[in-house]
Each structure stands twice: as structure tokens, then as C-alpha cells.
Amino acid sequence: MLRLSTLFVRTLREDPADAEVAGHRLLVRGGYIRRAAPGGFTWLPLGWMVYRNVERIVREEMDREGFQEVHFPALLPREPYEISGRWTDYGDNLFRLQDRRGADMLLAPTHEEMFTLLVKDLYSSYKDLPLVIYQIQNKFRDEARPRAGLLRGREFSMKDSYSFDIDDAGLQVNYDKHRAAYMRTFDRLGMPYVIVSAMSGAMGGSASEEFLAPLAVGEDTYVRCTRCDYAANTEAVQVAPPVSPAMADAPPAKVVDTPDTPTIQTLVDLMNGRPDLRHPDRDWTAADTLKNLVVTLRHPDGTTSALAIGVPGDREVDIKRLEAQVSPAEIEPFTEADFAANPHLVKGYIGPESLGEASPSGIRFVVDPRIVDGTRWITGANSAGRHVVDLTAGRDFTADGVIEAAEVHHGDPCPVCGSPLEIARGIEIGHIFQLGRRYAEALGLTVLDQNGKTRVVTMGSYGIGVSRAVGAIAELNCDDKGLVWPREVAPADVHIVATGKATDPQLPAAEALAARCEEAGLRVLLDDRVGVSPGIKFNDAELLGVPTIVVVGRGLADGMVELKDRRSGDKHDVALADVVAQLRDLL
RNA sequence: CGGGGUGUGGCGCAGCGGUAGCGCACCUGCUUUGGGAGCAGGGGGUCGGGAGUUCAAAUCUCCCCACCCCGACCA
């Protein structure tokens, strides 16, 4: 039994100055956690109970699938990470240190290498597979900016598992098992979630999905369909290409003088205001224009190349989406010097006819999926102050490829069903990812198959942020009075408040009730503090957020106590004799 | 790494050249007990650090450091 009279906790009346988001504030005010380092938190007894409940649920759902838990050191030597390339790839986010002999060490940011090497150590036959092993451990990342309490720390707890299979079919099976296990886990944690595709098909990547908790304070932007179940990370949104208009209907392209039209809007206004340029049956809009942006790509080997991106003029190029498409190359602005070096490009009037690998400029030209053959565009004519009208894709120009880099707008059609998409914010709480053979290849994890031939193992990696989940649960389950824990993660099932003086009958009655509750299998938090006013006790009960509150107060004279649901605020009087039975029904 | 902000008792804050304060929390006593009680008494702070200016620095100047927020970055 937890007794508030002796529990190591101090609730705060006022908000801590350094906590911004509601969940974080309440976790600190309720005495669940304390900040101990930038991005590092101490778990106080109540917080540690909640943490362990979350961990237990995650573990139970892993074990249910037959996955096996292992435990690694957090302090690791450089070599494995050197071999996989991540000693350098991880950059500044890796915590590096040296031992007394000057040997490079690191604090593990994640353990792919160690899992892979461990399996390589022990297994060498296809008969040993499939295998799934997992860990629940603290990870260390030197985040540039920790924020929002538990939502982004520099030391944090994560469950991650790895699957090892001989072939893609086996990988798919383990991927699906994790997907199902994660859905069960988040349901039990009382967390709403959205599963979004995390990697664009244009990358040709393997399957990867993120579990996002819908939180306004989250760091990820995603879209979801207002009608069907389509959802995707913004980076991964696929635009449904329109049906190609008939090419034969397209009038010939015509170059026109368009002075003083530095922006899309001024161009559209001029077109609509000039009788000779007006559209026969409607106004031109920005969506009729084709905007061409040139950037420089810096490739990992240090070389650079230019890339031109064509998007409809009513939307900008989304740099994050573009980066996701061109990764691992990095994007740099196209400078004046670059323009000077490319005389075929007229700044502000770049047109498709000067772009493309086969064009005089030789610059690779990729376009938004909306730019299908037969679509007609107003776009730059590669000549200052001039644009071209009715330039028709597939007839007047052909792009080198398609790219998903245009901004996604609220209300864009869903690629699956065509209904409007909505844009929302969330935070990643789980990620399932078909890694494939990258680590197995780099670290030499192979087994012999049935024919005695060497086969590279294929892997999957699956993570749940455990400490982050605690932060997200708090954020998702709170009101202006305090936290409201889902029952399975709550530090107790029932919070019993005894009012009255030390000599009043309420305290012994509450003690007796608490004992009976425990016998009935309920986890009890008893507020047995004496000399504390009822107001403080009620407020603390609401702040701490145990799902059910029982007040042993002035009704006791009539044999009654008050039973209150923390979430709804509903309360009613119950005969003392019936309380335990009613509480058990809540479980 | 850019921009902004803050460092004064456990927490939240005021003070901005002249004896370090307020509220909450804490300790003692008495009263009080259904929504963060009252009275009386009390303990606790090298004012983030260093250097300077000054008769005198929490306060002014310079240099550091730490933390928070926004952005960049980020499984």
C-alpha cells in the first residue's frame, strides 16, 4: 500500500518555470519526475511505478509473440560502429568518450550493430532462424535541443527489437507480428495512435511505418484522410496523378511578353487582365503555372550537381519532402555564381525547355506527379520578361523523372479515395522498419541455407520509445486539474482520501477500507496525512491522477463514502460495505 | 548552429549603486478540518562564475558558464 504520509513525493502548487507543455508540467508538479540534467530526468517513486507499468506492458506484448529479451552494455567500443559506418554517420548526436588508455568509446544511441554481431557470434544455420530478440534500455543521444520533458531527452528508454530471417517472406511475417503487437501495446497503454507510412515509395525503400500519437506539441507533421484510413508522414505523402488530358486538344505553345511579373501572383493578374491572354472560359490561377526551382545537391562523396524541380505554381517546394527524396544528398541553394556558370538559365524565367539531361543545360529535371502528359502550363520562357503559355507536357517538354517534393496542403485529395486530407501534428512513439541486409552485410552476418550456400540474413528493426510513451500518455491524458492515468499505467487503482482530524473516525475507517481493497487485489494509494486540509487532499488526488478516488469523509457517520471517477468527474455516494465490490467491477 | 529570454532560500518571484526581500514550502506552539486554513514565533541565500569600475556592486562594465523557448537538426 502506498501511503502519502510517507511516500517520497512532494507536489508543487505552482508550475515549474522550465516546463512548457502540459504533460511535462503536471508530471513535475505531481512529483513523478524531476529534471536532473539537460534532457535527463530522475524518476521519483510514483513516476517509476508508471514507467515500470508501461515497460511491463511493452514487455508482455513482446513476450506474447515469443520474442526474447536480452541486455547490452550502454558503454561500447568504437569498432562495431566503425564497421557499420555510424561512428562518423551519426555525427554530433553520438556521445563519444575515451577510456583511460585513450581508446574511443561511445554511449549507445541504438544497438543495431550489437544485435547483429551477437547473432553472428552464435548462429550460423538457416535452422536457427527466424529469431527475434529485443531489449528495453536507456539510449544516449546528444540531441541539439532536448525539449518537452520526456518527449525528447538525451537519455531515454527505448524498447527495440530485431528480427533475423533467411528471406523476405520471413521478414514480412515478423514485421506483421510487430505491427499487431504494437497495436495491442498502444491500446493497453490507453494511447490513441495513427499508423503512417514513413518512407516514400519513390525511394524504392522497404516497408516502414511509424506509430504517431496525435499531439499538438509533437514534432512530426502528418496527413490523414478525412474518410478512409490513409495516413502518411508528410515526407511520404504520395500525390495521386490526375488523368492525362487529351494531347490533341492542346493549342500550340505561345511565347508572350509579360513585363513586371516577378511573382506567380503578378503573372496570373497580368494574364487575367490582358484581353489577348485571358483564358476563354475562366480566370487563370496559380495552379495553371509551372514553377521551376533549381537547387544544388551535395552528395556524400563531396561532389555536387544541379537539380531542377517543377511544381504547380500554387505551391512551394517543401524542403523536407525534397530532402527525403534526394537523401543522402544534401540540398544547397543555387547561388548567383551557379547561375553565372549556367548561361542557359535565366533567373526568374527558367523554363522546362532549358532543363533536362538532354537539354543544353544538362540539368536533371524532375517534376511533381501532377504534371502528367497533356497538361498545359504557363511557365518561364528562358528569356527575361517573357513566359510561354500552353506549354504541354509530353509534347513540348519531357521531364527526366517524377518527384514528391511539392507542399502538401490541407484539403488535398487523398491518393487512395480522393477525399480531402487533413494535416495534423503528432509524435513518433513507435517505428517498424524492414531494415533488409544493410547491417548484416556490413557486419558479415550470414548463415548457410538448405543447399549449404552462404546467405546474408535479412533484418527488421522495431522500436517503441518507452520513456517518451510516459510523456505522451501524460500529455494525452490530463486536464486543468492534473493527470488522468489510464488504469493499466496508473500508479494505483484507487486513491483513498481520509478527511478529518487525527482523532476522527475517518482515518481508521479509511485504513480498514484500504486493507480490504488490497485483499481484493486493488492497488491502493492512501492519503493518510494528518493535519492536512481536505482541500489540499482533494487537489492532490486530482493532480496525481489515479483513475478512481474514494473520499472517506463526513458521510461516514451514515456509513457512506464518496466514489469519484477522475476522468469524468462523476461522483456518487456508496455504502461503505459495497465499495470494494464496486471498485473491483471497475478493473 | 542562428534568434529570443532567464539565472536571487526547496519552488515561484520582486529588488536594479547604500543593512538581501515577498508568497508558498519547511520547523515550534496553539487554534482549525469538505476544496491549496488562522495567529504567534523560527531556520534557511558565497544573489550562476570570474575579472573590473566604485568609499560601497545582486544592482554598472567586460568575459565566461548554465538553463529555458522559437528555428535549424532529430529512429
Short mmCIF file of C-alpha atoms in Angstrom, two decimals, chain A residues 69 88 394-395 506:
data_model
loop_
_atom_site.label_atom_id
_atom_site.label_comp_id
_atom_site.label_asym_id
_atom_site.label_seq_id
_atom_site.Cartn_x
_atom_site.Cartn_y
_atom_site.Cartn_z
CA GLU A 69 14.77 -10.18 -24.15
CA THR A 88 31.01 9.03 -38.48
CA GLY A 394 4.79 15.23 -73.23
CA ARG A 395 4.61 17.35 -76.35
CA GLN A 506 -12.38 8.77 9.14
#
